[in-house]
CSV table of C-alpha atoms in Angstrom, one decimal:
chain,number,residue,atom,x,y,z
L,1117,MET,CA,84.3,150.0,224.2
L,1118,ALA,CA,82.2,146.9,225.1
L,1119,LYS,CA,81.5,146.6,228.9
L,1120,ARG,CA,83.3,143.2,230.1
L,1121,PRO,CA,81.5,140.4,231.8
L,1122,GLY,CA,81.9,140.4,236.0
L,1123,TRP,CA,83.7,137.0,235.7
L,1124,THR,CA,86.7,138.3,233.5
L,1125,SER,CA,88.1,140.4,236.9
L,1126,VAL,CA,88.2,136.4,238.4
L,1127,GLY,CA,91.5,135.2,238.9
L,1128,THR,CA,94.3,136.0,236.4
L,1129,ASP,CA,94.6,136.3,232.8
L,1130,PRO,CA,95.2,133.0,231.1
L,1131,ASP,CA,98.2,132.7,228.6
L,1132,TYR,CA,96.6,134.4,225.3
L,1133,ARG,CA,97.1,131.3,223.2
L,1134,PHE,CA,95.2,129.1,225.7
L,1135,SER,CA,92.3,131.5,225.2
L,1136,LEU,CA,92.8,131.9,221.6
L,1137,ALA,CA,92.3,128.0,221.5
L,1138,ASN,CA,89.2,128.0,223.3
L,1139,GLU,CA,87.9,130.9,221.2
L,1140,ARG,CA,88.6,128.4,218.0
L,1141,THR,CA,86.7,125.8,219.8
L,1142,PHE,CA,83.9,127.8,220.1
L,1143,LEU,CA,83.6,128.8,216.5
L,1144,ALA,CA,84.0,125.2,215.5
L,1145,TRP,CA,80.9,124.5,217.6
L,1146,ILE,CA,79.2,127.4,216.1
L,1147,ARG,CA,80.0,126.3,212.8
L,1148,THR,CA,78.7,123.2,213.6
L,1149,ALA,CA,75.5,124.3,214.7
L,1150,LEU,CA,75.0,126.7,211.4
L,1151,SER,CA,75.6,123.3,209.6
L,1152,LEU,CA,72.8,121.7,211.6
L,1153,VAL,CA,70.7,124.7,210.6
L,1154,ALA,CA,71.1,124.3,207.1
L,1155,GLY,CA,70.4,120.7,206.9
L,1156,SER,CA,67.4,121.1,208.5
L,1157,ILE,CA,66.4,123.8,206.1
L,1158,LEU,CA,67.8,121.4,202.9
L,1159,LEU,CA,65.7,119.0,204.3
L,1160,GLU,CA,62.6,120.7,204.9
L,1161,GLN,CA,62.9,122.5,201.6
L,1162,PHE,CA,64.5,120.2,199.1
L,1163,ALA,CA,63.6,116.7,200.3
L,1164,THR,CA,60.2,116.6,198.4
L,1165,LYS,CA,60.1,112.9,197.4
L,1166,LEU,CA,60.5,111.6,201.2
L,1167,GLN,CA,57.3,110.7,202.6
L,1168,PRO,CA,55.6,110.9,205.1
L,1169,ARG,CA,56.1,114.8,204.9
L,1170,ILE,CA,55.2,115.1,208.9
L,1171,ALA,CA,58.6,112.8,209.5
L,1172,VAL,CA,60.5,114.8,207.3
L,1173,VAL,CA,59.7,118.3,208.9
L,1174,SER,CA,60.1,116.8,212.3
L,1175,LEU,CA,63.4,115.1,211.7
L,1176,ALA,CA,64.1,118.8,210.3
L,1177,ALA,CA,62.9,120.3,213.2
L,1178,ILE,CA,65.1,117.8,215.4
L,1179,LEU,CA,68.4,119.2,213.6
L,1180,ALA,CA,67.2,123.0,214.0
L,1181,LEU,CA,66.5,122.3,217.7
L,1182,LEU,CA,70.2,120.5,218.1
L,1183,ALA,CA,71.5,123.5,216.7
L,1184,ALA,CA,70.2,125.6,219.1
L,1185,LEU,CA,71.2,123.7,222.1
L,1186,LEU,CA,74.6,123.4,220.5
L,1187,SER,CA,74.9,127.4,220.2
L,1188,VAL,CA,73.8,128.0,223.9
L,1189,VAL,CA,76.1,125.1,225.2
L,1190,ALA,CA,78.8,126.3,222.9
L,1191,TYR,CA,79.0,129.5,224.7
L,1192,ARG,CA,78.3,128.3,228.7
L,1193,ARG,CA,81.4,125.6,227.7
L,1194,TRP,CA,83.7,128.4,226.4
L,1195,ARG,CA,82.7,130.8,229.3
L,1196,ASP,CA,83.4,128.0,232.0
L,1197,ASN,CA,86.6,127.0,230.2
L,1198,GLU,CA,88.0,130.6,230.6
L,1199,ILE,CA,86.6,130.8,234.2
L,1200,ALA,CA,88.4,127.5,234.6
L,1201,MET,CA,91.8,128.7,233.1
L,1202,ARG,CA,91.3,132.3,235.2
L,1203,THR,CA,91.2,130.1,238.3
L,1204,ALA,CA,93.5,127.1,237.9
L,1205,ARG,CA,90.7,124.9,237.6
L,1206,PRO,CA,90.6,121.8,235.7
L,1207,LEU,CA,88.4,122.0,232.6
L,1208,SER,CA,85.0,120.4,233.1
L,1209,THR,CA,83.5,117.8,230.5
L,1210,SER,CA,80.3,118.5,228.6
L,1211,PHE,CA,77.1,116.5,228.1
L,1212,ILE,CA,76.7,118.0,224.5
L,1213,ILE,CA,79.1,115.5,223.0
L,1214,PRO,CA,77.4,112.4,223.5
L,1215,LEU,CA,73.9,114.3,222.7
L,1216,LEU,CA,75.2,116.0,219.7
L,1217,SER,CA,76.5,112.3,218.5
L,1218,THR,CA,73.5,110.3,219.8
L,1219,GLY,CA,71.0,113.1,217.9
L,1220,ALA,CA,73.5,112.8,214.6
L,1221,LEU,CA,73.2,109.1,214.6
L,1222,LEU,CA,69.2,109.0,215.2
L,1223,VAL,CA,68.5,111.6,212.6
L,1224,SER,CA,70.7,110.0,210.4
L,1225,ALA,CA,69.1,106.8,210.9
L,1226,ALA,CA,65.9,107.8,210.4
L,1227,ILE,CA,66.4,109.6,207.0
L,1228,ALA,CA,68.3,106.6,205.9
L,1229,SER,CA,65.1,104.8,206.7
L,1230,LEU,CA,62.9,107.5,204.9
L,1231,PHE,CA,65.3,106.7,201.8
L,1232,ILE,CA,64.9,103.2,202.4
L,1233,LEU,CA,60.8,102.7,202.5
L,1234,ARG,CA,59.8,105.5,199.7
């Protein structure tokens, strides 16, 4: 049996439905991160007609870095929500939602401009 993290002994166990909902949200963030990774690989490997190549590779790297950041933040947010539920505190807000939205907007606009300029 896996060792439980120390924070799981803080407070009281929340209703399992809330824990499962929190886990589903975490998994949705991970699916989003995996989609960003897939998009970065597709962009780098198959967007051969887009130029300059350094711009395409840079955009692919930005998508991959966003995915890595999102994976870390997803875990931290899941853990923080679990602790908040255990200690009856309000759930915290996250910077990742506006960051991810802004990142997707900028990368999409950059890719669109590469399509237009080719």
